[in-house]
Every structure is written in structure tokens, then in C-alpha cells.
Short mmCIF file of N, CA and C in Angstrom, two decimals:
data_model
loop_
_atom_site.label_atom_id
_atom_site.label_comp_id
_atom_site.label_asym_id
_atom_site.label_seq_id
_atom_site.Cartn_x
_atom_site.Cartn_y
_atom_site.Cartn_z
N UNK L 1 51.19 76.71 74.12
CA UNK L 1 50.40 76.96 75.31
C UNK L 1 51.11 78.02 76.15
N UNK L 2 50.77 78.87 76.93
CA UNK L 2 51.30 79.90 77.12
C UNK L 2 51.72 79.34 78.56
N UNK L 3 52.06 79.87 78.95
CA UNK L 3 53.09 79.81 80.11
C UNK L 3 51.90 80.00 81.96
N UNK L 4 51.80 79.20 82.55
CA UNK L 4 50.96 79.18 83.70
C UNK L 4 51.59 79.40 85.09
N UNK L 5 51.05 80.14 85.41
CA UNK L 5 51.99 80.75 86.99
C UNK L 5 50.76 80.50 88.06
N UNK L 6 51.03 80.43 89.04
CA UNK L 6 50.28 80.10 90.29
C UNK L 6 50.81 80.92 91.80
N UNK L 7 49.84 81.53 92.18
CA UNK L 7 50.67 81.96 94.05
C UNK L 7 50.08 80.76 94.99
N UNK L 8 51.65 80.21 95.57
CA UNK L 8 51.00 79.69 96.75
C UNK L 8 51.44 80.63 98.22
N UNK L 9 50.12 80.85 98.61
CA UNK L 9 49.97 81.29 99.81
C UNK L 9 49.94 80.34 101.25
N UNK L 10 51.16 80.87 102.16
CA UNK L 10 51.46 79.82 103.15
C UNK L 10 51.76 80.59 104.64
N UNK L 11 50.15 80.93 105.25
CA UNK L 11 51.17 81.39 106.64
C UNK L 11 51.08 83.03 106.45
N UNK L 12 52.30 83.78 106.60
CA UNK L 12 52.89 84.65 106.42
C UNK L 12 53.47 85.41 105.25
N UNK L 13 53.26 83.83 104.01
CA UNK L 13 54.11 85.04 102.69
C UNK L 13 53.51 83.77 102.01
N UNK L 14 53.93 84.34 100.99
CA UNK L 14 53.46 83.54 99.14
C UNK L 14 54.75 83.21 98.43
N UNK L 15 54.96 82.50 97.63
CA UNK L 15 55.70 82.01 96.84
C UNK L 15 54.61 81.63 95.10
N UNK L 16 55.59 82.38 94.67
CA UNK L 16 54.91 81.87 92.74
C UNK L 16 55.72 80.62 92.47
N UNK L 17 54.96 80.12 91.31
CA UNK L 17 55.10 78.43 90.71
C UNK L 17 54.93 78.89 89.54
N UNK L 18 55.51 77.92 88.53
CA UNK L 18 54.94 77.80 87.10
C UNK L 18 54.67 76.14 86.89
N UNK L 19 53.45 76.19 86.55
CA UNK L 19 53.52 74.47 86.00
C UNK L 19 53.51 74.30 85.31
N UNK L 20 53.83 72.91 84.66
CA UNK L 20 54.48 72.36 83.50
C UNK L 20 53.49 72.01 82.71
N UNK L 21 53.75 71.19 81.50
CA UNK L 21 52.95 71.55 80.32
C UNK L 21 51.73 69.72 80.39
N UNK L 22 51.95 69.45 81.48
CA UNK L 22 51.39 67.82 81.97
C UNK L 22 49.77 68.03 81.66
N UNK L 23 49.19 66.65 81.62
CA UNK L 23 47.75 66.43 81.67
C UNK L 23 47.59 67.02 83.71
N UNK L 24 48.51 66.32 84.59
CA UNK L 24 48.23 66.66 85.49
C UNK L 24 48.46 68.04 86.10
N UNK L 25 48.91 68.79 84.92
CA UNK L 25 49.31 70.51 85.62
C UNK L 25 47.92 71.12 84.82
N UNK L 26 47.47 70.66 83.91
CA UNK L 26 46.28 70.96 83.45
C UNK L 26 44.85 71.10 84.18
N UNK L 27 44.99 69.55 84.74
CA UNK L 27 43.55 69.41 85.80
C UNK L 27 44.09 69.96 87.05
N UNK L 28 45.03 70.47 87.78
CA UNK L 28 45.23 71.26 88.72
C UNK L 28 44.36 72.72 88.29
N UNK L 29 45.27 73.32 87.28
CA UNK L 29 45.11 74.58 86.31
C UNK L 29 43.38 75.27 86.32
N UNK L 30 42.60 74.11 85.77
CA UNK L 30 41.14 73.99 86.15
C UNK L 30 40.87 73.77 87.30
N UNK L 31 41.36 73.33 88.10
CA UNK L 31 40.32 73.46 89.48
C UNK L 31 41.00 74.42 90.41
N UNK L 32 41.64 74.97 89.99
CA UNK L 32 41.91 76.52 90.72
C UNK L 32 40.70 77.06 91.30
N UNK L 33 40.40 78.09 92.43
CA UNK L 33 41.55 77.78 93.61
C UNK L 33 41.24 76.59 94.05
N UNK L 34 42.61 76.66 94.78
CA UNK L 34 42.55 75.23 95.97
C UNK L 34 42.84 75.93 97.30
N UNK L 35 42.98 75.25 98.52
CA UNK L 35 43.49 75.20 99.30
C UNK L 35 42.92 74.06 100.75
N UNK L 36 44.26 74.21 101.59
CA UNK L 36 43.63 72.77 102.43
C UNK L 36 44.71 73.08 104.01
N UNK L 37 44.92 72.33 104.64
CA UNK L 37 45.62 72.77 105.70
C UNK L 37 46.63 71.65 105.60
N UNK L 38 47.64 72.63 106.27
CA UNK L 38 49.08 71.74 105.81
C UNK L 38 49.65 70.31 106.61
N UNK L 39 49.79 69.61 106.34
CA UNK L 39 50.98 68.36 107.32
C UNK L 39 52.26 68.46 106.60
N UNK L 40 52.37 68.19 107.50
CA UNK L 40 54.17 67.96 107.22
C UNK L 40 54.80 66.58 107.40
N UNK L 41 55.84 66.62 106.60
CA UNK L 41 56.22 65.13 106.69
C UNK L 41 58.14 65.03 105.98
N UNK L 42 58.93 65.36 106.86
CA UNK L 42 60.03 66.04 106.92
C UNK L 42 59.79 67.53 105.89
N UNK L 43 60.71 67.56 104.90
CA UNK L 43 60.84 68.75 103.53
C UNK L 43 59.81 69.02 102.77
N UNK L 44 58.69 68.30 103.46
CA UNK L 44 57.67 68.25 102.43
C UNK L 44 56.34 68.24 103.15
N UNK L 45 55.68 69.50 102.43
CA UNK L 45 54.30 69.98 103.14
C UNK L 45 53.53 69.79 101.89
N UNK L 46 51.77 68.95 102.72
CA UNK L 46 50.94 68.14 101.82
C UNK L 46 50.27 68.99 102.23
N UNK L 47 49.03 68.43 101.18
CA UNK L 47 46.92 68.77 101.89
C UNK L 47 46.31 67.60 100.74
N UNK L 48 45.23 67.43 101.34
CA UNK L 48 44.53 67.19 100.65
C UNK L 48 43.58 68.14 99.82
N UNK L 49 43.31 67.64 98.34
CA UNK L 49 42.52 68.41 97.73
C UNK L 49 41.36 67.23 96.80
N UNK L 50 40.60 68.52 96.12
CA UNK L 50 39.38 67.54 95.57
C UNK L 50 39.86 66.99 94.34
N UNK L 51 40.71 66.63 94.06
CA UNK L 51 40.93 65.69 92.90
C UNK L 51 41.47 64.44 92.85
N UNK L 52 40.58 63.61 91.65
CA UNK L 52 41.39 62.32 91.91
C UNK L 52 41.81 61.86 90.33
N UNK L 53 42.96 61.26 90.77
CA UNK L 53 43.73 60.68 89.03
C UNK L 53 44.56 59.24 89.43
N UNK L 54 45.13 59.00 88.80
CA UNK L 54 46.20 57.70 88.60
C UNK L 54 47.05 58.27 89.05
N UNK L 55 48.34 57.42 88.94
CA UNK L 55 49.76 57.62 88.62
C UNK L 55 49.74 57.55 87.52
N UNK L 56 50.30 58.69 86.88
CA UNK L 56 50.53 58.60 85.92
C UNK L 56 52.70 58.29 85.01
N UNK L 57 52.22 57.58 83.94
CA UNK L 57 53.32 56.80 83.26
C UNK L 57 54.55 57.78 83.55
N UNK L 58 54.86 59.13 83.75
CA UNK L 58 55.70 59.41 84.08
C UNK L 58 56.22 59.67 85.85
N UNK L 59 55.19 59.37 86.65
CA UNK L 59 55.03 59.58 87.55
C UNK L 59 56.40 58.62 88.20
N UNK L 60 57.22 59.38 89.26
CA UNK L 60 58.45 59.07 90.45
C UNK L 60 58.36 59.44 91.68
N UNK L 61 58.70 58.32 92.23
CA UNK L 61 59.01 59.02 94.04
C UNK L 61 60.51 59.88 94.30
N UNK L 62 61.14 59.60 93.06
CA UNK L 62 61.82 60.62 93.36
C UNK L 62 62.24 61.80 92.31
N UNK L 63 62.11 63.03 93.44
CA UNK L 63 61.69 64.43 93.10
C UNK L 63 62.65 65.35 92.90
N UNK L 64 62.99 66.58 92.82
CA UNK L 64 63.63 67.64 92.94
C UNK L 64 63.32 68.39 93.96
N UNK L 65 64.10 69.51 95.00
CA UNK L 65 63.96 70.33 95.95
C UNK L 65 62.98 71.15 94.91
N UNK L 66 61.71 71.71 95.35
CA UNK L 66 60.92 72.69 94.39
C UNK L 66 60.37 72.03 93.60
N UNK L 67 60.04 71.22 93.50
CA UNK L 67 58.75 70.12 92.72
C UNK L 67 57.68 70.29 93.26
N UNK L 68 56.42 70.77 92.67
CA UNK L 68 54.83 70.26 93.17
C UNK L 68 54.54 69.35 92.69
N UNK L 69 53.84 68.25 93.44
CA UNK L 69 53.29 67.53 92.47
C UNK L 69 52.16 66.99 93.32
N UNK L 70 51.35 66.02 92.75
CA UNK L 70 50.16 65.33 93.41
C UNK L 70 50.21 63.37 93.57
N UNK L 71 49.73 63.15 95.32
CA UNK L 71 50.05 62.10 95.15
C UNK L 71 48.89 61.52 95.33
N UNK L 72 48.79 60.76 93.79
CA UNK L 72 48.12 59.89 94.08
C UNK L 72 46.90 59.23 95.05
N UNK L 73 47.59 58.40 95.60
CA UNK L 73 46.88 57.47 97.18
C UNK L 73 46.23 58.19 98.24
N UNK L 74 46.58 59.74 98.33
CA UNK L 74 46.06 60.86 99.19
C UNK L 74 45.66 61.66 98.95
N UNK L 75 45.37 61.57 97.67
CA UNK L 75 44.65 62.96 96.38
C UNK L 75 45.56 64.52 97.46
N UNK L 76 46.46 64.28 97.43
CA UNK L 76 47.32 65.83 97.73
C UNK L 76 48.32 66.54 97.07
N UNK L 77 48.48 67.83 97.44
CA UNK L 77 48.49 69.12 96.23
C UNK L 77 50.23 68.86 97.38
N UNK L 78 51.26 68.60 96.84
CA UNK L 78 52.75 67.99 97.75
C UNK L 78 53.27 69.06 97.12
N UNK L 79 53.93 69.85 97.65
CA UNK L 79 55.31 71.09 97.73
C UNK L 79 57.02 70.19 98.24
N UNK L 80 57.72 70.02 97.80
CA UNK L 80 59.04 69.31 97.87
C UNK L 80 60.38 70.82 98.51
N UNK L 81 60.34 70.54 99.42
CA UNK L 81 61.98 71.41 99.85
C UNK L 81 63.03 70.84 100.39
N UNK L 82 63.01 69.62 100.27
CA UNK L 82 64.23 69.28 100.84
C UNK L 82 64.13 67.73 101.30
N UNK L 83 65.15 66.99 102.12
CA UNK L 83 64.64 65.61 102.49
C UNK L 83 63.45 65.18 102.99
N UNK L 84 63.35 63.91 103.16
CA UNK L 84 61.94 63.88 103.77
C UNK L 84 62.07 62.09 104.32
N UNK L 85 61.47 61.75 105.46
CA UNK L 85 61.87 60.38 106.02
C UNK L 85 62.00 59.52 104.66
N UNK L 86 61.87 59.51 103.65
CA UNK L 86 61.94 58.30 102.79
C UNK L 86 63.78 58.53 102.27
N UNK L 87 63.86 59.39 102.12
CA UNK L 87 65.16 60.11 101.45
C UNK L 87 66.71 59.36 101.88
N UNK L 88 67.26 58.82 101.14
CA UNK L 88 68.11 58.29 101.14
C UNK L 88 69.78 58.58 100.73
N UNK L 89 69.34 60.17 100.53
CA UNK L 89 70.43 61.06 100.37
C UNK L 89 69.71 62.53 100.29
N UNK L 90 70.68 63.78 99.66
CA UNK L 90 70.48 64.76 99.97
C UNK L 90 68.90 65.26 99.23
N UNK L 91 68.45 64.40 98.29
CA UNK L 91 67.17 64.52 97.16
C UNK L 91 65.82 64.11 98.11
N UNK L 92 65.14 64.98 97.95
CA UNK L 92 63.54 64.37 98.36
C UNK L 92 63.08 63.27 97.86
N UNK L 93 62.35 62.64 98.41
CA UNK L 93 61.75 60.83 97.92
C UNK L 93 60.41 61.17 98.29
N UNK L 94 59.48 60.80 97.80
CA UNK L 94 57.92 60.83 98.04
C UNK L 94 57.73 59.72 98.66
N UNK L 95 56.41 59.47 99.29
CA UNK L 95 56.08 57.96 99.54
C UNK L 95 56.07 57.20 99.00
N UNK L 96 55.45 57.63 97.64
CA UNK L 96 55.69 56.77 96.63
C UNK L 96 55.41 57.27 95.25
N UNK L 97 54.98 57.09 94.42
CA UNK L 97 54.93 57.19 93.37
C UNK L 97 53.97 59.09 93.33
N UNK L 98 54.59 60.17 92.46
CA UNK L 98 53.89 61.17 92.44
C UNK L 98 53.66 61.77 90.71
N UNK L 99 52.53 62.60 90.89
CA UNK L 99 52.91 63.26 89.33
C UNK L 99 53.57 64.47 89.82
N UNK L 100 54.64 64.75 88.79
CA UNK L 100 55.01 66.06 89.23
C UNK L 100 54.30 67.34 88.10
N UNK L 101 53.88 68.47 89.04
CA UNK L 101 53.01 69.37 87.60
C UNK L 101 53.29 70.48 87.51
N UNK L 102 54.97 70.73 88.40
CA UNK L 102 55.66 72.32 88.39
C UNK L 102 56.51 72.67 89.22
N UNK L 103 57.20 73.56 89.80
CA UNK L 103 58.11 73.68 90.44
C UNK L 103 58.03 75.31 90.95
N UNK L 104 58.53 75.65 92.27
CA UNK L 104 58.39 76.47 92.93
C UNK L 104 59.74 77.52 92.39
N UNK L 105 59.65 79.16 91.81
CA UNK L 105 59.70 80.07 91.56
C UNK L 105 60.37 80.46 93.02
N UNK L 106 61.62 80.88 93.10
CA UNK L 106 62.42 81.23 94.47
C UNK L 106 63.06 80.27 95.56
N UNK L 107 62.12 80.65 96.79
CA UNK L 107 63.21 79.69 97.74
C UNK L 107 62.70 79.17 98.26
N UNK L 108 62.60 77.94 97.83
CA UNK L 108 61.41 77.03 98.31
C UNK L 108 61.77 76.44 99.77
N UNK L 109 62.87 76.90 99.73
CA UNK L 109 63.07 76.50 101.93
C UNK L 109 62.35 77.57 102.72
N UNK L 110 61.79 77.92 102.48
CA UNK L 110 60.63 79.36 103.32
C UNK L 110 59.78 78.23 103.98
N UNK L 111 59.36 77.22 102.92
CA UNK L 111 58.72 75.96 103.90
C UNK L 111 58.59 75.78 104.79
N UNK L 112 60.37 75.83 104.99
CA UNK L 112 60.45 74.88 106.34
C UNK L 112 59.73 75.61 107.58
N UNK L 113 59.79 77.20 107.55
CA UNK L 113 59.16 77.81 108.16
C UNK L 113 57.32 77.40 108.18
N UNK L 114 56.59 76.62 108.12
CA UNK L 114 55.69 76.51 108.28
C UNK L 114 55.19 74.97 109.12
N UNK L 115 54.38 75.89 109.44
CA UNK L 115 53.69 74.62 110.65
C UNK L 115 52.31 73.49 110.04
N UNK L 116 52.88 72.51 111.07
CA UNK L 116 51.19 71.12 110.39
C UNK L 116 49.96 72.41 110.87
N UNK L 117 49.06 72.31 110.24
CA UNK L 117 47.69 72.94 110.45
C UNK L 117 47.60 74.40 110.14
N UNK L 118 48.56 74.70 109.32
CA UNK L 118 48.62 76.04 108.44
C UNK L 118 47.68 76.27 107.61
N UNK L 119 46.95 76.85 107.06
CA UNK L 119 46.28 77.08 105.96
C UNK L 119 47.05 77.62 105.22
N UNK L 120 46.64 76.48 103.78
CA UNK L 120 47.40 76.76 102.71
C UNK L 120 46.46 77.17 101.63
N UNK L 121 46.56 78.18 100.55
CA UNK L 121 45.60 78.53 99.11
C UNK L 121 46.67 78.64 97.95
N UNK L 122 46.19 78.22 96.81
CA UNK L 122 47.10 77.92 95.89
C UNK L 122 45.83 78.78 94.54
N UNK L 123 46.42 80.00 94.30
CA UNK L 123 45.42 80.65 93.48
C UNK L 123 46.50 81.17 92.21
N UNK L 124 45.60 81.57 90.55
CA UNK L 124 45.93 81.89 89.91
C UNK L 124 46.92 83.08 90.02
N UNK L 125 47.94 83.19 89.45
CA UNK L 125 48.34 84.31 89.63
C UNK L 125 48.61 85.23 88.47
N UNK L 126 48.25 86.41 88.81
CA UNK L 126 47.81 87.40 88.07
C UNK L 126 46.95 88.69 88.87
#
């Protein structure tokens, strides 16, 4: 399968992604574009989007700095940079259980620079 890249657009600048080779980086992949307006919730900026799935069997609350993934319980498209109130050391913790479906390409602390009620778009890139 060839290799899938994504721009997320946030604010002021973009950041590229590649996602991983998952059922859930797949049904992201297809419902390109997305986008939604941002919350925040320490290191970690959500939205909601139109999809809904399980947890799936590989699915963890805990993540890597630069993980996308989707949670579950809030059908949201989650960007990971850093701690976040659940976090119990220097690693991001989700609320709870997430799929993860790729990881952010650069410096994924540009984040932090962004505000709740940002508009966010997450489009093919190319």
C-alpha cells in the first residue's frame, strides 16, 4: 500500500502527517476532507468529525507526543503534543481509550500555539 500523507491546516500554518497502515487510518483516508473547530484539553487539540467506529483491539489511552488518532466516545479527529490533564508523567494519556491512525511529520508543539475555536481542515496532501 503506498504510503499516505495528509496536511493539517491549523490557524496560521500546516503541518504534514503520514498515516499508518490501520482499518482506522483507512476510513479517515476516505472521508477526506475533514475539518471542525478546535478544543483543547491540555497537549491535545480535538474536533469532532463525521465518523463513527469502536475501539478498536489495538486501541490505548496511552499515546506518543505526535500521534493522531480518533476517540471513540466523541467521534474526534485528536492531534497529541504533549501532556494533557490525564498524564501522569512526561507522555500524553487520552481520556480513554483511542485508535491511533498516524503521527505528525515535524514539530508537533506548533500546537500549542493554537487556540479552542480555531478552525481546523485536515486535507489530502498532494
Amino acid at each position: 500500500m503506498n504510503k499516505r500523507s495528509i496536511k493539517i491546516n491549523a490557524g496560521n500554518f500546516s503541518v504534514d502527517a503520514t498515516l499508518n497502515q490501520s482499518d482506522m487510518a483507512e476510513q479517515i483516508w476516505n472521508s477526506l476532507p475533514l475539518s471542525g473547530t478546535a478544543n483543547i484539553w491540555g497537549d491535545e487539540l480535538y474536533f469532532g468529525i463525521p465518523i463513527t467506529t469502536i475501539e478498536h483491539s489495538e486501541a490505548s489511552d496511552l499515546v506518543s507526543s505526535g500521534d493522531i488518532a480518533f476517540w471513540p466516545p466523541g467521534n474526534a479527529f485528536c492531534i497529541f503534543f504533549g501532556r494533557t490533564p490525564a498524564s501522569t508523567d512526561d507522555e500524553p494519556r487520552a481520556a480513554s481509550a483511542v485508535n491511533v491512525f498516524g503521527h505528525i511529520n515535524g514539530d508537533e508543539k506548533l500546537f500549542r500555539g493554537v487556540s479552542a475555536g480555531t478552525e481546523i481542515s485536515i486535507v489530502v496532501k498532494g
